[in-house]
């Protein structure tokens, strides 16, 4: 039986989140919870994936537009069984796996094991044993030890409440079994809902064996109902990522103060100080050192570079041996050649900075190309925008730009040229020339400052 349908329940409101955003769209590590579930689901290569939507249905359709999924609308939330029933007509003839959109950390391995147990005579149920089972459905077993029913907390007797083995909600069965059982569900229970969990008793009655498996760790099956649980799962997830990095040879000042919202790949002997956030795809070469409180997004930082505290780097490629920050802001399109330096309070955008060139302090360099060994003095601005269009600045090898220079683009500064401090350069400067546009300094010897008139 190779065909596989996956049904993800995501129609609930998530009242306890107290949010305008549907619960399953709240992000964990920068990604909506339900997207985590979809990404794990896709590793099982299902024939179809169905997402049951209800609350915030339109927002979900938009947020999940990039996934190849079929939506099933549950207009009214009448319980988990009713939710799965909305997707019933779309199911194939093989196995069906049921997942929850608010259980984001589930692992592929746990699901593979669960599915392996399913055939005409067996179904699979993922259970977890918890010290505090409150809120969960309890697994009732018969004398032979077989699971024969799930009793919801609100319907349970005091003996049943003492059971610590809980329903994770995740189960797998054949499509035929599901199509037999779902129409038989009744809502005669404490919550007046159609419980998916009642299919366990139906299986037992038919003599179909419920094979239970456990996840590798309990955190995998933890669901999110409120913001505190959300924050806890986020930290659990981040700590795992931190552990993995340390295993790979990365030194972390504090694994509890690191946030990766995407993919971070590191070479050996990378050091990351506290409070750093990595977003999208980031690569750090061997020996890179990142100071405290940096934000790095979709960038590649070459080996042996040092990024000082409070730098914000986005869409940048640094070749290696670079010195960046403190307080540098590198925007998309920044390309640093080997040994280029970008210092404090410098903003760059669409800027190629040649080997060994330096922009050490308080500058804006945008839509520019700098050759090798260029020195850009403090307070230099590339005036790249005329109010309508962007223009480029070209600064050739070994040019020296004096402090507080305005380079009015489009403009080219020749090789080895020197710009006097305080100049506004609106015309090209020849190779090895000196250009200064500030007025000459006037000096009056023994100049007497005006003094205050004294009243008679
Ligand atoms: C459910 C299980 C319980 C289990 C627990 C694990 C049932 C009856 N109970 O209880 O045994 O221990 O999960 O967390 O299944 N949903 C819909 N439509 C609905 C109702 C729910 O899409 O009409 C979705 C929710 O968005 C959520 C999931 O199903 O993703 C679970 O619903 P929830 O109300 O949280 O069920 P629990 O009461 O927690
Ligand atoms: Mg729940």
Short mmCIF file of C-alpha atoms and ligand atoms in Angstrom, two decimals:
data_model
loop_
_atom_site.label_atom_id
_atom_site.label_comp_id
_atom_site.label_asym_id
_atom_site.label_seq_id
_atom_site.Cartn_x
_atom_site.Cartn_y
_atom_site.Cartn_z
CA UNK A 1 0.00 0.00 0.00
CA UNK A 2 2.06 2.90 -1.27
CA UNK A 3 -0.43 5.65 -1.79
CA UNK A 4 -0.36 8.29 0.95
CA UNK A 5 -2.66 11.18 1.85
CA UNK A 6 -1.75 13.58 4.63
CA UNK A 7 -4.47 15.61 6.33
CA UNK A 8 -3.39 18.61 8.41
CA UNK A 9 -5.97 20.07 10.79
CA UNK A 10 -5.74 23.84 10.91
CA UNK A 11 -9.28 25.16 11.22
CA UNK A 12 -9.28 25.98 14.94
CA UNK A 13 -9.34 29.54 16.16
CA UNK A 14 -6.65 29.48 18.80
CA UNK A 15 -8.64 31.71 21.15
CA UNK A 16 -5.97 31.60 23.84
CA UNK A 17 -3.37 33.19 21.59
CA UNK A 18 -5.46 36.40 21.74
CA UNK A 19 -4.41 37.38 18.26
CA UNK A 20 -5.83 38.56 14.95
CA UNK A 21 -3.54 36.06 13.23
CA UNK A 22 -4.83 32.46 12.96
CA UNK A 23 -2.91 30.32 15.44
CA UNK A 24 -1.16 28.07 12.93
CA UNK A 25 0.31 31.13 11.16
CA UNK A 26 2.19 32.26 14.24
CA UNK A 27 5.86 31.78 13.53
CA UNK A 28 8.40 29.51 15.10
CA UNK A 29 11.99 30.24 14.06
CA UNK A 30 10.59 32.77 11.61
CA UNK A 31 8.31 30.25 9.86
CA UNK A 32 4.57 29.69 10.38
CA UNK A 33 3.89 26.63 12.55
CA UNK A 34 1.77 24.99 9.87
CA UNK A 35 4.61 25.47 7.38
CA UNK A 36 6.88 23.47 9.69
CA UNK A 37 4.27 20.71 9.60
CA UNK A 38 3.98 20.93 5.81
CA UNK A 39 7.76 20.80 5.39
CA UNK A 40 7.99 17.67 7.55
CA UNK A 41 4.99 16.17 5.72
CA UNK A 42 6.61 16.74 2.34
CA UNK A 43 9.63 14.63 3.33
CA UNK A 44 7.25 11.64 3.34
CA UNK A 45 6.47 12.31 -0.35
CA UNK A 46 2.70 12.03 -0.02
CA UNK A 47 0.52 11.75 -3.10
CA UNK A 48 -1.70 14.52 -1.75
CA UNK A 49 -1.63 16.88 1.22
CA UNK A 50 -4.88 18.36 2.50
CA UNK A 51 -5.14 21.29 4.86
CA UNK A 52 -8.43 21.69 6.69
CA UNK A 53 -9.06 25.41 7.10
CA UNK A 54 -11.80 27.38 8.83
CA UNK A 55 -10.82 30.31 11.03
CA UNK A 56 -8.72 32.73 9.00
CA UNK A 57 -9.19 30.53 5.92
CA UNK A 58 -8.29 33.30 3.48
CA UNK A 59 -5.13 34.21 5.36
CA UNK A 60 -4.10 30.55 5.30
CA UNK A 61 -4.71 30.21 1.58
CA UNK A 62 -2.45 33.21 0.95
CA UNK A 63 0.25 32.16 3.40
CA UNK A 64 0.41 28.62 2.03
CA UNK A 65 0.11 29.56 -1.66
CA UNK A 66 3.59 28.23 -2.46
CA UNK A 67 2.78 24.72 -1.23
CA UNK A 68 1.12 22.13 -3.37
CA UNK A 69 -1.82 21.36 -1.09
CA UNK A 70 -5.55 20.91 -1.39
CA UNK A 71 -7.69 22.91 0.98
CA UNK A 72 -10.81 21.50 2.63
CA UNK A 73 -13.01 24.08 4.29
CA UNK A 74 -14.57 23.37 7.65
CA UNK A 75 -17.01 26.25 7.95
CA UNK A 76 -18.01 25.46 11.53
CA UNK A 77 -15.61 23.85 14.00
CA UNK A 78 -17.53 20.81 15.17
CA UNK A 79 -14.55 18.77 16.33
CA UNK A 80 -11.49 16.97 15.03
CA UNK A 81 -13.51 14.11 13.50
CA UNK A 82 -15.72 16.58 11.65
CA UNK A 83 -12.57 18.38 10.48
CA UNK A 84 -11.07 15.25 8.92
CA UNK A 85 -14.46 14.43 7.35
CA UNK A 86 -14.21 17.62 5.27
CA UNK A 87 -11.26 16.14 3.41
CA UNK A 88 -12.75 12.65 3.06
CA UNK A 89 -13.85 12.99 -0.56
CA UNK A 90 -10.41 14.13 -1.63
CA UNK A 91 -8.64 11.06 -0.23
CA UNK A 92 -7.10 8.30 -2.32
CA UNK A 93 -7.21 4.59 -1.62
CA UNK A 94 -4.00 4.08 0.38
CA UNK A 95 -2.88 5.25 3.82
CA UNK A 96 -3.95 8.43 5.55
CA UNK A 97 -1.83 10.31 8.07
CA UNK A 98 -3.47 12.93 10.28
CA UNK A 99 -1.38 15.81 11.61
CA UNK A 100 -2.13 19.00 13.54
CA UNK A 101 -1.14 22.43 12.28
CA UNK A 102 -0.30 23.55 15.80
CA UNK A 103 2.18 20.75 16.56
CA UNK A 104 5.19 22.11 14.72
CA UNK A 105 8.19 20.13 15.92
CA UNK A 106 7.14 16.65 14.92
CA UNK A 107 9.94 14.63 13.36
CA UNK A 108 9.85 12.66 10.14
CA UNK A 109 11.26 9.55 11.85
CA UNK A 110 8.33 9.31 14.28
CA UNK A 111 5.90 9.46 11.37
CA UNK A 112 7.70 6.88 9.27
CA UNK A 113 7.47 4.44 12.17
CA UNK A 114 3.78 5.22 12.69
CA UNK A 115 2.96 4.65 9.00
CA UNK A 116 4.88 1.41 8.79
CA UNK A 117 2.29 -0.19 11.09
CA UNK A 118 -0.74 0.57 8.94
CA UNK A 119 -2.55 -2.04 6.85
CA UNK A 120 -6.10 -3.45 6.56
CA UNK A 121 -5.76 -5.10 9.96
CA UNK A 122 -3.87 -2.38 11.82
CA UNK A 123 -3.88 1.33 12.43
CA UNK A 124 -1.19 3.54 14.02
CA UNK A 125 -1.47 5.95 16.94
CA UNK A 126 1.24 8.21 18.32
CA UNK A 127 1.02 8.43 22.10
CA UNK A 128 3.14 10.09 24.74
CA UNK A 129 3.45 9.47 28.45
CA UNK A 130 3.37 12.67 30.45
CA UNK A 131 3.81 13.44 34.15
CA UNK A 132 1.04 15.98 33.79
CA UNK A 133 -1.49 14.60 31.31
CA UNK A 134 -4.12 17.27 31.96
CA UNK A 135 -5.99 18.45 28.88
CA UNK A 136 -5.07 15.43 26.79
CA UNK A 137 -7.18 12.49 25.72
CA UNK A 138 -6.20 9.36 27.72
CA UNK A 139 -5.29 6.04 26.15
CA UNK A 140 -7.39 3.21 27.55
CA UNK A 141 -5.90 -0.28 27.21
CA UNK A 142 -7.56 -3.66 27.78
CA UNK A 143 -6.15 -6.50 29.87
CA UNK A 144 -4.10 -7.71 26.92
CA UNK A 145 -2.49 -4.26 26.78
CA UNK A 146 -4.10 -3.22 23.53
CA UNK A 147 -5.32 0.35 23.08
CA UNK A 148 -9.11 0.13 22.83
CA UNK A 149 -10.31 3.71 23.34
CA UNK A 150 -9.33 7.33 23.81
CA UNK A 151 -11.27 9.20 26.45
CA UNK A 152 -11.17 12.99 26.39
CA UNK A 153 -10.32 14.72 29.66
CA UNK A 154 -13.80 16.20 29.92
CA UNK A 155 -15.46 12.80 29.51
CA UNK A 156 -13.09 10.81 31.70
CA UNK A 157 -13.81 9.06 34.99
CA UNK A 158 -11.43 9.63 37.89
CA UNK A 159 -9.71 6.29 37.18
CA UNK A 160 -9.24 7.26 33.55
CA UNK A 161 -7.90 10.68 34.56
CA UNK A 162 -5.06 8.92 36.38
CA UNK A 163 -3.82 7.42 33.08
CA UNK A 164 -0.61 9.10 31.99
CA UNK A 165 -0.44 7.78 28.46
CA UNK A 166 -1.87 10.52 26.24
CA UNK A 167 -3.16 10.95 22.73
CA UNK A 168 -0.91 13.21 20.67
CA UNK A 169 -3.73 13.47 18.13
CA UNK A 170 -1.48 12.11 15.41
CA UNK A 171 -2.69 8.89 13.85
CA UNK A 172 -2.58 6.86 10.65
CA UNK A 173 -4.96 4.39 9.08
CA UNK A 174 -6.14 3.23 5.69
CA UNK A 175 -8.45 5.42 3.70
CA UNK A 176 -11.01 2.59 3.70
CA UNK A 177 -11.00 2.40 7.50
CA UNK A 178 -11.44 6.15 7.81
CA UNK A 179 -14.28 6.16 5.28
CA UNK A 180 -16.03 3.44 7.30
CA UNK A 181 -15.56 5.08 10.68
CA UNK A 182 -16.01 8.82 10.23
CA UNK A 183 -19.69 8.70 9.19
CA UNK A 184 -20.41 6.75 12.39
CA UNK A 185 -19.08 9.42 14.78
CA UNK A 186 -21.56 10.95 17.16
CA UNK A 187 -21.39 14.23 19.05
CA UNK A 188 -22.92 12.87 22.21
CA UNK A 189 -20.15 13.78 24.61
CA UNK A 190 -19.21 16.49 27.08
CA UNK A 191 -18.15 18.93 24.38
CA UNK A 192 -20.88 18.15 21.83
CA UNK A 193 -18.17 17.58 19.20
CA UNK A 194 -17.40 14.89 16.65
CA UNK A 195 -14.22 13.44 18.16
CA UNK A 196 -11.74 11.88 15.80
CA UNK A 197 -10.49 9.96 18.82
CA UNK A 198 -13.64 7.80 18.83
CA UNK A 199 -12.29 5.88 15.81
CA UNK A 200 -9.98 4.00 18.19
CA UNK A 201 -12.94 2.29 19.89
CA UNK A 202 -14.41 1.52 16.44
CA UNK A 203 -11.17 -0.10 15.37
CA UNK A 204 -11.07 -2.19 18.51
CA UNK A 205 -14.65 -3.33 17.95
CA UNK A 206 -13.83 -4.42 14.41
CA UNK A 207 -10.82 -6.33 15.68
CA UNK A 208 -8.42 -3.95 13.98
CA UNK A 209 -5.35 -3.59 16.15
CA UNK A 210 -4.15 -0.15 17.20
CA UNK A 211 -0.38 -0.09 17.13
CA UNK A 212 0.97 2.66 19.31
CA UNK A 213 4.36 4.28 18.91
CA UNK A 214 6.07 7.04 20.85
CA UNK A 215 7.93 10.08 19.56
CA UNK A 216 11.68 10.31 20.13
CA UNK A 217 11.11 13.20 22.53
CA UNK A 218 7.96 14.64 24.13
CA UNK A 219 8.64 18.15 22.79
CA UNK A 220 8.00 16.81 19.29
CA UNK A 221 4.31 16.33 19.99
CA UNK A 222 3.74 19.43 22.09
CA UNK A 223 0.94 21.56 20.74
CA UNK A 224 0.69 25.32 20.99
CA UNK A 225 -2.37 26.83 22.63
CA UNK A 226 -0.98 30.07 24.06
CA UNK A 227 1.98 32.40 23.74
CA UNK A 228 3.86 30.90 26.67
CA UNK A 229 3.85 27.46 25.01
CA UNK A 230 4.85 29.11 21.75
CA UNK A 231 7.86 30.76 23.41
CA UNK A 232 8.81 27.50 25.11
CA UNK A 233 8.77 25.55 21.87
CA UNK A 234 10.73 28.30 20.14
CA UNK A 235 13.47 28.06 22.77
CA UNK A 236 13.48 24.25 22.70
CA UNK A 237 13.89 24.40 18.93
CA UNK A 238 16.62 27.05 19.11
CA UNK A 239 18.54 25.10 21.74
CA UNK A 240 18.54 22.09 19.43
CA UNK A 241 19.92 24.18 16.60
CA UNK A 242 22.55 25.57 18.97
CA UNK A 243 23.55 22.03 20.03
CA UNK A 244 23.93 21.02 16.41
CA UNK A 245 26.16 24.00 15.70
CA UNK A 246 28.35 23.28 18.71
CA UNK A 247 28.67 19.66 17.54
CA UNK A 248 29.95 21.02 14.26
CA UNK A 249 32.67 23.05 15.98
CA UNK A 250 31.00 26.42 16.47
CA UNK A 251 31.71 28.26 19.73
CA UNK A 252 28.64 29.97 21.18
CA UNK A 253 29.00 32.46 24.04
CA UNK A 254 25.57 31.32 25.25
CA UNK A 255 23.49 28.71 23.41
CA UNK A 256 20.37 30.13 25.08
CA UNK A 257 20.90 33.52 23.46
CA UNK A 258 21.01 32.69 19.77
CA UNK A 259 18.19 32.83 17.23
CA UNK A 260 18.27 31.19 13.85
CA UNK A 261 15.31 31.92 11.62
CA UNK A 262 16.34 30.03 8.53
CA UNK A 263 19.55 28.14 7.74
CA UNK A 264 22.94 28.89 9.23
CA UNK A 265 25.97 27.05 7.90
CA UNK A 266 29.28 27.54 9.70
CA UNK A 267 32.88 26.54 9.13
CA UNK A 268 35.12 25.37 11.97
CA UNK A 269 36.02 27.69 14.81
CA UNK A 270 33.33 30.22 14.20
CA UNK A 271 32.57 32.21 17.35
CA UNK A 272 29.16 33.78 17.92
CA UNK A 273 28.63 36.12 20.84
CA UNK A 274 25.30 36.64 22.65
CA UNK A 275 22.08 38.00 21.18
CA UNK A 276 22.73 37.42 17.48
CA UNK A 277 19.87 36.76 15.04
CA UNK A 278 20.37 34.92 11.74
CA UNK A 279 17.67 35.06 9.09
CA UNK A 280 17.22 33.35 5.74
CA UNK A 281 20.35 31.69 4.35
CA UNK A 282 23.55 32.62 6.10
CA UNK A 283 27.02 31.14 5.67
CA UNK A 284 29.93 31.91 7.94
CA UNK A 285 33.38 30.79 6.82
CA UNK A 286 36.06 29.28 9.03
CA UNK A 287 37.20 31.36 11.98
CA UNK A 288 34.57 34.08 11.54
CA UNK A 289 33.89 35.99 14.76
CA UNK A 290 30.55 37.66 15.35
CA UNK A 291 30.25 40.20 18.16
CA UNK A 292 27.20 40.63 20.40
CA UNK A 293 23.80 41.69 19.07
CA UNK A 294 24.36 41.41 15.33
CA UNK A 295 21.57 40.67 12.85
CA UNK A 296 22.69 38.83 9.73
CA UNK A 297 20.32 37.93 6.91
CA UNK A 298 20.85 36.15 3.57
CA UNK A 299 24.58 36.75 3.57
CA UNK A 300 27.87 34.96 3.11
CA UNK A 301 30.75 36.00 5.32
CA UNK A 302 34.13 34.69 4.24
CA UNK A 303 36.74 33.04 6.45
CA UNK A 304 38.52 34.93 9.23
CA UNK A 305 36.25 37.94 9.05
CA UNK A 306 35.38 39.84 12.21
CA UNK A 307 31.97 41.39 12.64
CA UNK A 308 31.84 43.73 15.59
CA UNK A 309 28.90 44.35 17.86
CA UNK A 310 25.53 45.72 16.68
CA UNK A 311 26.12 45.29 12.98
CA UNK A 312 23.14 44.68 10.69
CA UNK A 313 24.01 42.81 7.53
CA UNK A 314 21.60 41.87 4.74
CA UNK A 315 22.17 40.47 1.26
CA UNK A 316 25.94 40.81 1.55
CA UNK A 317 28.85 38.72 0.33
CA UNK A 318 32.14 39.29 2.12
CA UNK A 319 35.10 37.43 0.58
CA UNK A 320 37.09 36.92 3.76
CA UNK A 321 39.46 38.64 6.20
CA UNK A 322 36.98 41.49 6.39
CA UNK A 323 36.50 43.82 9.33
CA UNK A 324 32.92 44.99 9.74
CA UNK A 325 31.38 47.24 12.41
CA UNK A 326 30.77 47.95 15.20
CA UNK A 327 27.45 49.51 14.21
CA UNK A 328 27.78 48.90 10.48
CA UNK A 329 24.74 48.53 8.24
CA UNK A 330 25.37 46.52 5.10
CA UNK A 331 22.35 46.42 2.82
CA UNK A 332 21.59 44.13 -0.13
CA UNK A 333 24.08 44.12 -2.96
CA UNK A 334 27.10 44.83 -0.78
CA UNK A 335 30.15 42.90 -2.01
CA UNK A 336 33.35 43.13 -0.03
CA UNK A 337 36.57 41.83 -1.58
CA UNK A 338 39.22 40.28 0.65
CA UNK A 339 40.42 42.51 3.53
CA UNK A 340 37.95 45.29 2.81
CA UNK A 341 36.87 47.20 5.95
CA UNK A 342 33.55 48.82 6.75
CA UNK A 343 33.56 50.57 10.08
CA UNK A 344 31.17 52.20 12.51
CA UNK A 345 28.08 54.07 11.37
CA UNK A 346 28.72 53.22 7.75
CA UNK A 347 25.83 52.25 5.49
CA UNK A 348 26.44 50.46 2.21
CA UNK A 349 24.01 49.35 -0.49
CA UNK A 350 24.70 47.91 -3.97
CA UNK A 351 28.34 48.62 -3.35
CA UNK A 352 31.38 46.64 -4.41
CA UNK A 353 34.35 47.40 -2.23
CA UNK A 354 37.71 46.30 -3.62
CA UNK A 355 40.48 44.41 -1.88
CA UNK A 356 41.97 46.23 1.09
CA UNK A 357 39.72 49.25 0.70
CA UNK A 358 38.45 51.03 3.81
CA UNK A 359 35.32 52.94 4.68
CA UNK A 360 36.03 53.35 8.32
CA UNK A 361 33.57 55.85 9.72
CA UNK A 362 30.22 57.60 9.26
CA UNK A 363 29.63 57.23 5.53
CA UNK A 364 26.97 56.26 3.03
CA UNK A 365 28.20 54.33 0.01
CA UNK A 366 25.42 53.25 -2.34
CA UNK A 367 25.33 52.22 -6.03
CA UNK A 368 29.09 52.38 -6.09
CA UNK A 369 32.13 50.46 -7.19
CA UNK A 370 35.38 50.93 -5.30
CA UNK A 371 38.65 49.53 -6.63
CA UNK A 372 41.55 48.25 -4.50
CA UNK A 373 43.13 50.10 -1.61
CA UNK A 374 40.71 52.98 -1.74
CA UNK A 375 40.46 55.08 1.41
CA UNK A 376 37.10 56.69 2.07
CA UNK A 377 37.29 59.37 4.78
CA UNK A 378 34.75 59.90 7.52
CA UNK A 379 31.50 61.53 6.50
CA UNK A 380 31.72 60.68 2.80
CA UNK A 381 28.39 60.43 1.03
CA UNK A 382 27.65 59.06 -2.42
CA UNK A 383 24.76 61.25 -3.57
CA UNK A 384 23.23 58.51 -5.69
CA UNK A 385 19.67 59.79 -5.97
CA UNK A 386 18.60 62.91 -7.81
CA UNK A 387 15.02 62.68 -6.68
CA UNK A 388 14.01 60.60 -9.68
CA UNK A 389 16.80 58.19 -10.62
CA UNK A 390 19.70 56.37 -9.02
CA UNK A 391 23.21 56.95 -10.38
CA UNK A 392 26.52 55.19 -9.92
CA UNK A 393 29.78 56.28 -8.38
CA UNK A 394 33.04 54.75 -9.53
CA UNK A 395 36.12 55.12 -7.37
CA UNK A 396 39.25 53.66 -8.93
CA UNK A 397 42.19 51.89 -7.25
CA UNK A 398 44.16 53.76 -4.60
CA UNK A 399 41.95 56.84 -4.68
CA UNK A 400 41.83 58.84 -1.43
CA UNK A 401 38.57 60.54 -0.55
CA UNK A 402 38.98 63.26 2.09
CA UNK A 403 36.54 63.48 4.96
CA UNK A 404 33.12 65.02 4.51
CA UNK A 405 33.08 64.65 0.75
CA UNK A 406 29.86 64.57 -1.26
CA UNK A 407 30.24 62.54 -4.47
CA UNK A 408 27.39 63.61 -6.75
CA UNK A 409 26.68 60.63 -9.00
CA UNK A 410 27.14 59.77 -11.78
CA UNK A 411 30.79 60.48 -11.16
CA UNK A 412 34.14 58.72 -11.54
CA UNK A 413 37.18 59.31 -9.34
CA UNK A 414 40.32 58.29 -11.21
CA UNK A 415 43.04 55.93 -10.11
CA UNK A 416 45.20 57.35 -7.35
CA UNK A 417 43.21 60.59 -7.33
CA UNK A 418 42.90 62.62 -4.15
CA UNK A 419 39.82 64.53 -3.04
CA UNK A 420 40.34 67.30 -0.52
CA UNK A 421 38.23 67.14 2.62
CA UNK A 422 34.90 68.92 2.52
CA UNK A 423 34.55 68.81 -1.27
CA UNK A 424 31.41 68.40 -3.32
CA UNK A 425 32.49 66.50 -6.43
CA UNK A 426 30.03 66.62 -9.33
CA UNK A 427 32.49 66.12 -12.22
CA UNK A 428 34.85 63.24 -13.00
CA UNK A 429 38.35 63.50 -11.53
CA UNK A 430 41.37 62.38 -13.61
CA UNK A 431 43.81 59.67 -12.49
CA UNK A 432 46.34 60.96 -9.93
CA UNK A 433 44.74 64.44 -9.83
CA UNK A 434 43.86 66.41 -6.71
CA UNK A 435 40.36 67.86 -6.66
CA UNK A 436 39.18 70.28 -3.99
CA UNK A 437 36.02 72.30 -4.17
CA UNK A 438 35.97 74.04 -0.83
CA UNK A 439 36.76 77.76 -0.72
CA UNK A 440 40.25 78.79 0.22
CA UNK A 441 41.04 79.51 3.79
CA UNK A 442 41.20 83.20 4.61
CA UNK A 443 43.42 84.31 7.47
CA UNK A 444 43.62 87.74 9.11
CA UNK A 445 46.59 88.20 11.38
CA UNK A 446 45.85 89.54 14.88
CA UNK A 447 42.12 89.65 14.22
CA UNK A 448 40.21 91.50 16.92
CA UNK A 449 36.92 89.89 17.83
CA UNK A 450 34.08 92.36 18.28
CA UNK A 451 33.57 93.08 21.96
CA UNK A 452 30.32 93.82 23.79
CA UNK A 453 29.34 97.48 23.95
CA UNK A 454 29.36 98.69 27.57
CA UNK A 455 26.29 100.75 28.59
CA UNK A 456 27.10 104.32 29.72
C1 LIG B 1 -7.18 16.82 20.77
C2 LIG B 1 -7.58 15.37 20.99
C3 LIG B 1 -6.96 14.88 22.28
C4 LIG B 1 -5.47 15.07 22.24
C5 LIG B 1 -5.10 16.50 21.93
C6 LIG B 1 -3.63 16.61 21.67
C7 LIG B 1 -9.77 15.04 19.97
C8 LIG B 1 -11.22 14.93 20.23
N1 LIG B 1 -9.00 15.27 21.04
O1 LIG B 1 -7.78 17.57 21.79
O2 LIG B 1 -7.27 13.53 22.49
O3 LIG B 1 -4.87 14.67 23.46
O4 LIG B 1 -5.77 16.94 20.75
O5 LIG B 1 -3.25 17.94 21.55
O6 LIG B 1 -9.33 14.89 18.86
N2 LIG B 1 -9.44 21.40 14.79
C9 LIG B 1 -10.09 21.67 13.61
N3 LIG B 1 -11.46 21.69 13.61
C10 LIG B 1 -12.19 21.45 14.70
C11 LIG B 1 -11.51 21.18 15.91
C12 LIG B 1 -10.13 21.15 15.93
O7 LIG B 1 -9.46 21.90 12.58
O8 LIG B 1 -13.42 21.46 14.58
C13 LIG B 1 -7.97 21.38 14.81
C14 LIG B 1 -7.39 22.49 15.67
O9 LIG B 1 -7.10 23.63 14.87
C15 LIG B 1 -6.11 21.84 16.16
C16 LIG B 1 -6.45 20.36 16.24
O10 LIG B 1 -7.55 20.17 15.39
O11 LIG B 1 -5.05 21.99 15.27
C17 LIG B 1 -6.77 19.89 17.64
O12 LIG B 1 -7.89 20.57 18.14
P1 LIG B 1 -8.03 20.99 19.64
O13 LIG B 1 -9.31 21.69 19.82
O14 LIG B 1 -6.81 21.65 20.13
O15 LIG B 1 -8.18 19.54 20.33
P2 LIG B 1 -7.87 19.19 21.82
O16 LIG B 1 -9.06 19.52 22.65
O17 LIG B 1 -6.59 19.73 22.24
MG1 LIG B 2 -5.27 21.34 21.53
#
